[in-house]
Tab-separated table of C-alpha atoms in Angstrom:
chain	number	residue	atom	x	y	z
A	1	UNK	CA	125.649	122.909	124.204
A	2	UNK	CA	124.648	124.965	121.580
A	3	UNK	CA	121.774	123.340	118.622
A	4	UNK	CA	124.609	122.878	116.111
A	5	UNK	CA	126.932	120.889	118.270
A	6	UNK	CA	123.790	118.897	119.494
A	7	UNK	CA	123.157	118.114	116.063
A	8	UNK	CA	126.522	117.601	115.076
A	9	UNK	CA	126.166	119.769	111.965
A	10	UNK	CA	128.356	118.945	108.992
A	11	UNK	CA	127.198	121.797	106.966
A	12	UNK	CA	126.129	118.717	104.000
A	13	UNK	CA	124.594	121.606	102.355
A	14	UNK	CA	127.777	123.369	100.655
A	15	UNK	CA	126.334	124.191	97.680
A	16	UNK	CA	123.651	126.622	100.003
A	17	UNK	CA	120.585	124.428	98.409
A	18	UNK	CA	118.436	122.812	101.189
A	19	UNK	CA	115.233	120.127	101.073
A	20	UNK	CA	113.471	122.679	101.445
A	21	UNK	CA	113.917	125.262	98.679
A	22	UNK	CA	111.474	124.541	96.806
A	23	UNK	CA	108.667	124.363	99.696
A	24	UNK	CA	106.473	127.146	99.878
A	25	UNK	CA	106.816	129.176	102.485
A	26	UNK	CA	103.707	131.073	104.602
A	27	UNK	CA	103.665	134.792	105.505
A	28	UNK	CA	101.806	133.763	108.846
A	29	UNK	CA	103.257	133.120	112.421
A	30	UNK	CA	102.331	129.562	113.060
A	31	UNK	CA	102.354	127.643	116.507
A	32	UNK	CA	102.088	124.483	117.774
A	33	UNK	CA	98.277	124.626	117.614
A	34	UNK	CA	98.041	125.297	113.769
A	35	UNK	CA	99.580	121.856	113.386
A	36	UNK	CA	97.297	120.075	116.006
A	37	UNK	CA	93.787	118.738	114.865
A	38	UNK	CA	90.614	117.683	116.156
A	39	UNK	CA	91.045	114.343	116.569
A	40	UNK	CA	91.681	112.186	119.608
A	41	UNK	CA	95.161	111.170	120.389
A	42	UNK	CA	94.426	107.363	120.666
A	43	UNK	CA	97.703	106.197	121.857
A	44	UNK	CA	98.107	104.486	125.305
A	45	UNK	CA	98.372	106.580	128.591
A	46	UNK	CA	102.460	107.468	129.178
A	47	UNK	CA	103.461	106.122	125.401
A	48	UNK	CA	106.210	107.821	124.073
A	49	UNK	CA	104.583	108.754	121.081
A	50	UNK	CA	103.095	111.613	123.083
A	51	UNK	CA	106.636	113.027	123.478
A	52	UNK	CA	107.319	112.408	119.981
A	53	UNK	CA	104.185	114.220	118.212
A	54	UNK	CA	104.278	116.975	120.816
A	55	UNK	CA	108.251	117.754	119.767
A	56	UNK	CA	107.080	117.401	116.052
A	57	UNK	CA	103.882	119.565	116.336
A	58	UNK	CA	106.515	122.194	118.113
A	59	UNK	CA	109.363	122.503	115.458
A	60	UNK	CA	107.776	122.991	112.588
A	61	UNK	CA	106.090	126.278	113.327
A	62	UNK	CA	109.533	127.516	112.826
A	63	UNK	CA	110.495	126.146	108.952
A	64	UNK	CA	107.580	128.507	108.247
A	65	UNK	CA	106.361	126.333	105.457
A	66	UNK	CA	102.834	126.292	104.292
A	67	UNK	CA	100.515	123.556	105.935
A	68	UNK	CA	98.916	122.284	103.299
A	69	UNK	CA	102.906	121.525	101.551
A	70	UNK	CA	103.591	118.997	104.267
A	71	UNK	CA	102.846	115.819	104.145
A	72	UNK	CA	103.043	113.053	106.547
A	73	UNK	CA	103.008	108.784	105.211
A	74	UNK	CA	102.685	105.944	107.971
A	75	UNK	CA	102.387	102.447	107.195
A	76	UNK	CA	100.828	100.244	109.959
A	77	UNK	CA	101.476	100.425	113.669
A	78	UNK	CA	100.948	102.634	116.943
A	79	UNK	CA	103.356	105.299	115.138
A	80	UNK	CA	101.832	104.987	112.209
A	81	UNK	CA	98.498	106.903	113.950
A	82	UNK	CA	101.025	109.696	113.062
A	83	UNK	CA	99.168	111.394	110.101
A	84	UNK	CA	95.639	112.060	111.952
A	85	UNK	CA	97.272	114.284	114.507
A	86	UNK	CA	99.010	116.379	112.743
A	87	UNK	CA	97.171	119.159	110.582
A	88	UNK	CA	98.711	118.594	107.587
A	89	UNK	CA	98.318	116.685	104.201
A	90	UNK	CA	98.630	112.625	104.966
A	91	UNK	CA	98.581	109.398	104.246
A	92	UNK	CA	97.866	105.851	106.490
A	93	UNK	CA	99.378	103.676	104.032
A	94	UNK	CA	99.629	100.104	103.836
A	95	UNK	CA	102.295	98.122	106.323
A	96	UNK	CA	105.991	98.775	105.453
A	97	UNK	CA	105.072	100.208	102.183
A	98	UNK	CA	105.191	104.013	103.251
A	99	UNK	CA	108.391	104.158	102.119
A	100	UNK	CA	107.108	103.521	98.193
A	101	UNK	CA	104.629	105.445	98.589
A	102	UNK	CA	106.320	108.823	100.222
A	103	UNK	CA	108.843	108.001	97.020
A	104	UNK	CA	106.193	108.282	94.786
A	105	UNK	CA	104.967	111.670	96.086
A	106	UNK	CA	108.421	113.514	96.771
A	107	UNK	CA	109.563	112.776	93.153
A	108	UNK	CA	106.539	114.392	91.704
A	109	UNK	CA	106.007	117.401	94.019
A	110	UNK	CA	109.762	118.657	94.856
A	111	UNK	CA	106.675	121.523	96.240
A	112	UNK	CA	106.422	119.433	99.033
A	113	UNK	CA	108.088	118.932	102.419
A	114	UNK	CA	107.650	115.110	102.686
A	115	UNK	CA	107.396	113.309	106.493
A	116	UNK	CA	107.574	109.004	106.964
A	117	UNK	CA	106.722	107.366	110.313
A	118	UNK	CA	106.928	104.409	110.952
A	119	UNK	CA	107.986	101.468	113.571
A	120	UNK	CA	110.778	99.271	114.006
A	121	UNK	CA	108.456	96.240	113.125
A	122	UNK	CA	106.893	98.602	110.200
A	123	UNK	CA	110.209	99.674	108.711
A	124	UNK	CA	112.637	96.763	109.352
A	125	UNK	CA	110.489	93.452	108.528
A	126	UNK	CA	107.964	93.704	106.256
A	127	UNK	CA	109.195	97.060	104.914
A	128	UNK	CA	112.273	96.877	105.184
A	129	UNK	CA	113.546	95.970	101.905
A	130	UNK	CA	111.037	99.412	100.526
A	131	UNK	CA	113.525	101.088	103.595
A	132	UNK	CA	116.869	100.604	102.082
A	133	UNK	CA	116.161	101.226	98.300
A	134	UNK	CA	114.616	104.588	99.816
A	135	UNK	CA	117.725	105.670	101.260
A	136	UNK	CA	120.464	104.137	98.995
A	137	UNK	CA	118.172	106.509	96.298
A	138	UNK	CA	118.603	109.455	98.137
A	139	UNK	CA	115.026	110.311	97.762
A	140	UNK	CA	114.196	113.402	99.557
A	141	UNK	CA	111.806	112.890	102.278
A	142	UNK	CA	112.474	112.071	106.115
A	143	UNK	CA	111.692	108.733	107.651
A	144	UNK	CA	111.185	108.896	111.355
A	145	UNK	CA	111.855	105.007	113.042
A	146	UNK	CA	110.383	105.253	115.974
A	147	UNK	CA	111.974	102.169	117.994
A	148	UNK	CA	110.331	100.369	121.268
A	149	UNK	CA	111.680	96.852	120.180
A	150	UNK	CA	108.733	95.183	120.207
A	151	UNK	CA	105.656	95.064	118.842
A	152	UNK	CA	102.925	96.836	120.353
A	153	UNK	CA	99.646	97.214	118.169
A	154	UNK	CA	99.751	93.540	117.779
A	155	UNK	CA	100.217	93.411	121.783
A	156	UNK	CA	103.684	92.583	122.265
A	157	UNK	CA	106.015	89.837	119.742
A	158	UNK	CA	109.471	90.947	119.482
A	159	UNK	CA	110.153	92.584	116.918
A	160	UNK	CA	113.378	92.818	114.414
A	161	UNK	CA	114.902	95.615	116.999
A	162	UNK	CA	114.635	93.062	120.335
A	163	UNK	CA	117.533	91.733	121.664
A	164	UNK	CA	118.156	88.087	121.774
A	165	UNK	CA	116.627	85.823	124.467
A	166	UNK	CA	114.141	88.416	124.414
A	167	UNK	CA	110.848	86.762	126.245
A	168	UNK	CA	107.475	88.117	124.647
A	169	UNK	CA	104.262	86.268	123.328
A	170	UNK	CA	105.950	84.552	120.159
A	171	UNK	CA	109.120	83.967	122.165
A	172	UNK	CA	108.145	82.319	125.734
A	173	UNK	CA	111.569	81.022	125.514
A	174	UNK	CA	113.582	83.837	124.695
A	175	UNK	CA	114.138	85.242	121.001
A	176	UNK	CA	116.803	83.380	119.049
A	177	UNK	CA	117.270	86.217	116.057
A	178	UNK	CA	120.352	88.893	116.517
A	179	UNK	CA	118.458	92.249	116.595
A	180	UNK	CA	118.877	94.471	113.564
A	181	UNK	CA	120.689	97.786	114.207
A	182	UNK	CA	119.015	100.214	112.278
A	183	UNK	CA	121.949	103.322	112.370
A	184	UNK	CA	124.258	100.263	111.270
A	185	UNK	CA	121.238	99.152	108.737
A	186	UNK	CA	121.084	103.034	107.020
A	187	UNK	CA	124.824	103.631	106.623
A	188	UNK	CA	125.277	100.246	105.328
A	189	UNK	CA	122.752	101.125	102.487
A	190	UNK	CA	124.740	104.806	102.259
A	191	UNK	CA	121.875	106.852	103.616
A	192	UNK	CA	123.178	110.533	103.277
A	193	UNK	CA	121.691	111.465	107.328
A	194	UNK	CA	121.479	108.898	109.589
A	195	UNK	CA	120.670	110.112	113.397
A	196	UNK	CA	119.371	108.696	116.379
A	197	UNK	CA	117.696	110.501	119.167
A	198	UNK	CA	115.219	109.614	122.293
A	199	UNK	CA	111.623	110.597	122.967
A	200	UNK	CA	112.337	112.130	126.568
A	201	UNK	CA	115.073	114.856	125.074
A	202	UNK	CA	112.920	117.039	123.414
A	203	UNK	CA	116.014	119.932	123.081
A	204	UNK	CA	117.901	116.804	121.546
A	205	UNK	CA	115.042	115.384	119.548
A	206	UNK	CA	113.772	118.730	117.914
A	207	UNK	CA	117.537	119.701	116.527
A	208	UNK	CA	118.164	116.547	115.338
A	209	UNK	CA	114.522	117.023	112.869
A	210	UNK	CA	115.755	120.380	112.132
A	211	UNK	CA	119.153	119.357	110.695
A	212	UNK	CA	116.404	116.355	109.255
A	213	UNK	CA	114.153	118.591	107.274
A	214	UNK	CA	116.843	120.587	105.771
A	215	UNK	CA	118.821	117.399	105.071
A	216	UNK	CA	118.863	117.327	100.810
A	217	UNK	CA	117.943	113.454	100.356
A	218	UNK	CA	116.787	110.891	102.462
A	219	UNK	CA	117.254	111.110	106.298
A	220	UNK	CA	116.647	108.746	108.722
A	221	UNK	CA	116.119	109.281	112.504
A	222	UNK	CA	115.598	106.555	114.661
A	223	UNK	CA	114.160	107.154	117.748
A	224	UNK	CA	114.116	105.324	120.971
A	225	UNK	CA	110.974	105.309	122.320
A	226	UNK	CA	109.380	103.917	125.423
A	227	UNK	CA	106.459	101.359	124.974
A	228	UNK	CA	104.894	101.390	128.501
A	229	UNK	CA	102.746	98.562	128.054
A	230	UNK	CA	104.635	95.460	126.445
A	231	UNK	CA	108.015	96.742	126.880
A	232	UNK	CA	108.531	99.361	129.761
A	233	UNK	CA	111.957	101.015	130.665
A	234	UNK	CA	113.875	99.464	127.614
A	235	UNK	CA	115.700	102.675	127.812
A	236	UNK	CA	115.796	103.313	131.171
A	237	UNK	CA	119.635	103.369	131.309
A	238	UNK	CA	119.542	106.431	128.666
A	239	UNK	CA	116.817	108.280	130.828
A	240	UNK	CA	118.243	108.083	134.852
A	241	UNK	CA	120.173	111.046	135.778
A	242	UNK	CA	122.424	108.700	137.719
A	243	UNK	CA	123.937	107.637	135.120
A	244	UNK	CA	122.764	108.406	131.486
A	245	UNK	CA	126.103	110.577	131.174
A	246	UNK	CA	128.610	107.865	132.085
A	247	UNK	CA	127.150	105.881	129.362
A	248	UNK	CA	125.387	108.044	126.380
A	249	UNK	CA	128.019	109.320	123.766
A	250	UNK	CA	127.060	112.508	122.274
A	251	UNK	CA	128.339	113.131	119.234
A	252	UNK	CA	129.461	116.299	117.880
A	253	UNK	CA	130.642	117.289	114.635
A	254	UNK	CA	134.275	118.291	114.604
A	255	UNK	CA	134.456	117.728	118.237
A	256	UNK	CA	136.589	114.751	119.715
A	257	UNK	CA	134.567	112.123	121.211
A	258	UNK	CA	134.945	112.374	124.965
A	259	UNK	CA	131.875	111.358	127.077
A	260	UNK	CA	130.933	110.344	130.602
A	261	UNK	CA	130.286	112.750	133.827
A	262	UNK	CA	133.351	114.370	133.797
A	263	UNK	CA	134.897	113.297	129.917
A	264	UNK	CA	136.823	110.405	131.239
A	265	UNK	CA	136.087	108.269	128.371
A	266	UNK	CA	137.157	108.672	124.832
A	267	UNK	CA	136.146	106.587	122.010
A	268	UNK	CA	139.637	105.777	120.117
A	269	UNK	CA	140.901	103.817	117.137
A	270	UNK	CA	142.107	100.132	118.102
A	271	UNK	CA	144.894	97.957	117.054
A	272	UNK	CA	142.097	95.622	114.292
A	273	UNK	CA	140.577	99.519	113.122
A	274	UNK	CA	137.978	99.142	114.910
A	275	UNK	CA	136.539	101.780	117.548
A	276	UNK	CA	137.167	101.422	121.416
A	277	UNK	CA	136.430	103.015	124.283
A	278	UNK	CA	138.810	103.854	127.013
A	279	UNK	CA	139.801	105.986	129.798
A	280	UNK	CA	140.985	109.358	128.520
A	281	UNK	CA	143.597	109.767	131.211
A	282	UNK	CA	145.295	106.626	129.165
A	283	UNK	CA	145.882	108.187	126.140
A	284	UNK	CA	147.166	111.070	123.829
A	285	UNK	CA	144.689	113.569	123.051
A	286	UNK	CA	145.906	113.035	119.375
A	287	UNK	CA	144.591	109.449	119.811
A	288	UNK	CA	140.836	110.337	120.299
A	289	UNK	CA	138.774	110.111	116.980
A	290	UNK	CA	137.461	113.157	116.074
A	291	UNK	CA	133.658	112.812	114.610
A	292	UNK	CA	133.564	113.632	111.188
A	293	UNK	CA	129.377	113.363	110.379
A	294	UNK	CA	130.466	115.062	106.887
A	295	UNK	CA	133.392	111.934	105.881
A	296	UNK	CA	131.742	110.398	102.855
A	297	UNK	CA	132.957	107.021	103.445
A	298	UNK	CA	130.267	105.015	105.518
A	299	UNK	CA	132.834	103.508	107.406
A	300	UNK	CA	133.655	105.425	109.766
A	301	UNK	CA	129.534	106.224	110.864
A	302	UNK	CA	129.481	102.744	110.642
A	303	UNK	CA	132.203	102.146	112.703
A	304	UNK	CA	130.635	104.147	115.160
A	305	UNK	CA	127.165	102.773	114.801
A	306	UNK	CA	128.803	99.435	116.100
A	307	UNK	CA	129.839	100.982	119.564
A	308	UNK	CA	125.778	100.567	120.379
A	309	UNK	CA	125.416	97.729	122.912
A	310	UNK	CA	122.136	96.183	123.796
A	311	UNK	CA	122.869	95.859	127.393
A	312	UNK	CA	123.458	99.845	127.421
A	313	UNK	CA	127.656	99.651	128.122
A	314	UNK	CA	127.687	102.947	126.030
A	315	UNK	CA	125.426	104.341	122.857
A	316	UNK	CA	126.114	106.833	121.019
A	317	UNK	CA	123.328	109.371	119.655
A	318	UNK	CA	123.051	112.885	117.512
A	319	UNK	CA	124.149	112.667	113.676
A	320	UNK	CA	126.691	109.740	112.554
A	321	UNK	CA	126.734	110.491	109.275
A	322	UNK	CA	125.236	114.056	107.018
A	323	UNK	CA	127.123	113.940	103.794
A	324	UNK	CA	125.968	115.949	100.368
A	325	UNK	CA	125.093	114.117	97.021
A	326	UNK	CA	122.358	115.067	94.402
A	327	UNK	CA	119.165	113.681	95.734
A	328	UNK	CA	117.559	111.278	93.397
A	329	UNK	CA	114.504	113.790	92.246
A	330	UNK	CA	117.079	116.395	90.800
A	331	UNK	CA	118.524	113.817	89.051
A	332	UNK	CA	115.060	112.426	87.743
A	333	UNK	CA	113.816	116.126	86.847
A	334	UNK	CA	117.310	117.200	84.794
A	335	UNK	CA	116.862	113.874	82.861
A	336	UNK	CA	113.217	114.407	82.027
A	337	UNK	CA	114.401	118.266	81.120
A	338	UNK	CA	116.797	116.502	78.934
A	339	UNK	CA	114.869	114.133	77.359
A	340	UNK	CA	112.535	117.552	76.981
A	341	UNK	CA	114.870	119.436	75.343
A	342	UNK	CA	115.909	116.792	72.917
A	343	UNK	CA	112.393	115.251	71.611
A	344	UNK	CA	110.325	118.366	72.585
A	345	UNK	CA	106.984	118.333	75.518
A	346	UNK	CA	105.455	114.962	75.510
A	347	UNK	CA	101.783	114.470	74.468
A	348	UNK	CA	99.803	111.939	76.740
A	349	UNK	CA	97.274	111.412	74.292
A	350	UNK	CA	98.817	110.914	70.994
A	351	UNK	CA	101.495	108.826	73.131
A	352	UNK	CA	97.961	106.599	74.159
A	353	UNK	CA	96.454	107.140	70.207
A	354	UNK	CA	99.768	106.905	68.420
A	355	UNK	CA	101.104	104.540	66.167
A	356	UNK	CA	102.461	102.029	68.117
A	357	UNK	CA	98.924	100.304	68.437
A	358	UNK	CA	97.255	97.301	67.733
A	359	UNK	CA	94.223	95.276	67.376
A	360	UNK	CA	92.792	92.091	68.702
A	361	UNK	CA	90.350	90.486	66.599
């Protein structure tokens, strides 16, 4: 398959402006080893974090922006070691606040091409409320999830991602919570690119952050990745040539969805409007849902966000849902140029020294 229908393209971008516009761009050929630094990768021997930072460290040689306009904010976890490997502006923030904080920076330097990572403990309990208001804005920065379903810095509680009667440390019995679904989570709060990839397909992971980093807004990748020490093979089922195909739905923008070895499943629309899948042999061709990454109602990404099963039945990955609306820094820079226009350049200091003063005696 060609990039685009790994990525499921939905050409968001009509009006031919990208993320990434405004990001300086460098006359130099850059490789992976511009964007590596000194430091020692201090993850765990076989994490998939390796995968994930190698895969990063490769694509973005090819936006050709400048280094020092790329910035990557963690919050607190093993992803969030994230910034110190990658030779670039960042930021080790403060747990589930990286969010806030990468909101902060993109709305005052649209110069800047502007990376989160973060966990699903990181970004779906204590930051998860900084999470949604990110993407419901539309701010324009990319949030990378990576997702092991448990928590590993803090050697191995269940996290909001596990799936119930999950046994860990704070669960010897088995976790009572329903997990949290975070492609279901991010449509339901109208992010504007929601994805989901895993750390062992690099071709898949690096064209999902391509159609990522030009996204215009907030887009969120989750992606699966493989915590060898607290919670090994969780994805196993995704990863096993035997059968990863029969199970793993690829979507495709503009393509019907037909999966398995040799198609003979298609996902279809049932009797309550909800999705199904079934045997393609049993049905019309006219019957199989086309994937439509570009339909601006959420319902239909979130429809197919709800095929995902725990126990690995089927799961769908690529793009569910890349739709185009004003990102929420244009909109805060034309109303500060309007406000400009109408009351003239502000004045910081006889704002601070003006007349509405007083004094405490």
């Amino acid at each position: 398959m060609s990039d685009d229908q790994v990525n499921g393209h939905a050409n968001g971008h009509a009006n031919g402006r990208s993320a990434l516009s405004l990001v300086p761009k460098t006359d130099a050929e850059q490789t992976l080893k511009d964007f590596k630094t000194d430091q020692e990768v201090r993850w765990c021997p076989g994490c998939g974090d390796y995968a994930i930072l190698a895969a990063v460290q490769s694509f973005l040689p090819e936006l050709g922006l400048k280094r020092e306009n790329i910035t990557f904010v963690s919050g607190i976890g093993c992803s969030s070691r994230f910034p110190y490997y990658m030779n670039t502006y960042g930021f080790h923030s403060i747990h589930g606040r990286a969010p806030a904080i990468a909101t902060g920076l993109a709305t005052s330097r649209p110069d800047l091409s502007v990376w989160v990572v973060t966990g699903d403990g990181d970004a779906l309990s204590i930051g998860g409320n900084h999470l949604i208001h990110a993407l419901r804005r539309n701010v324009n920065l990319k949030i990378l999830l990576f997702n092991n379903r448990i928590y590993g810095l803090t050697k191995g509680q269940y996290s909001p991602t596990s799936e119930t009667g999950k046994i860990t440390k704070s669960t010897p019995m088995g976790s009572l919570d329903a997990p949290f679904n975070p492609i279901s989570l991010a449509v339901g709060a109208e992010g504007t690119f929601v994805a989901r990839t895993i750390d062992s397909d690099r071709k898949h992971l690096q064209s999902v952050l391509r159609a990522a980093a030009e996204h215009r807004g907030t887009a969120l990748v989750e992606i699966y990745q493989n915590c060898n020490i607290f919670n090994d093979g969780a994805f196993d089922p995704l990863k096993d040539a035997a059968v990863r195909d029969d199970i793993t739905i690829r979507l495709e923008h503009g393509r019907p969805i037909v999966f398995g070895r040799e198609g003979e499943k298609a996902v279809v629309r049932g009797a309550g409007g909800g999705l199904e899948v079934v045997p393609t042999a049993s049905v019309d061709a006219s019957r199989i849902v086309v994937h439509d990454a570009a339909n601006p109602d959420p319902s239909a990404a979130f429809a197919l966000s709800r095929l995902d099963s725990p126990a690995f039945e089927h799961t769908p990955i690529g793009i569910f849902r890349d739709v185009d609306r004003p990102s929420y820094d244009e909109l805060m820079r034309a109303q500060v140029e309007e406000a400009a226009e109408r009351q003239g350049p502000g004045d910081l200091a006889a704002l601070i020294a003006g007349g509405d003063t007083w004094r405490i005696d």
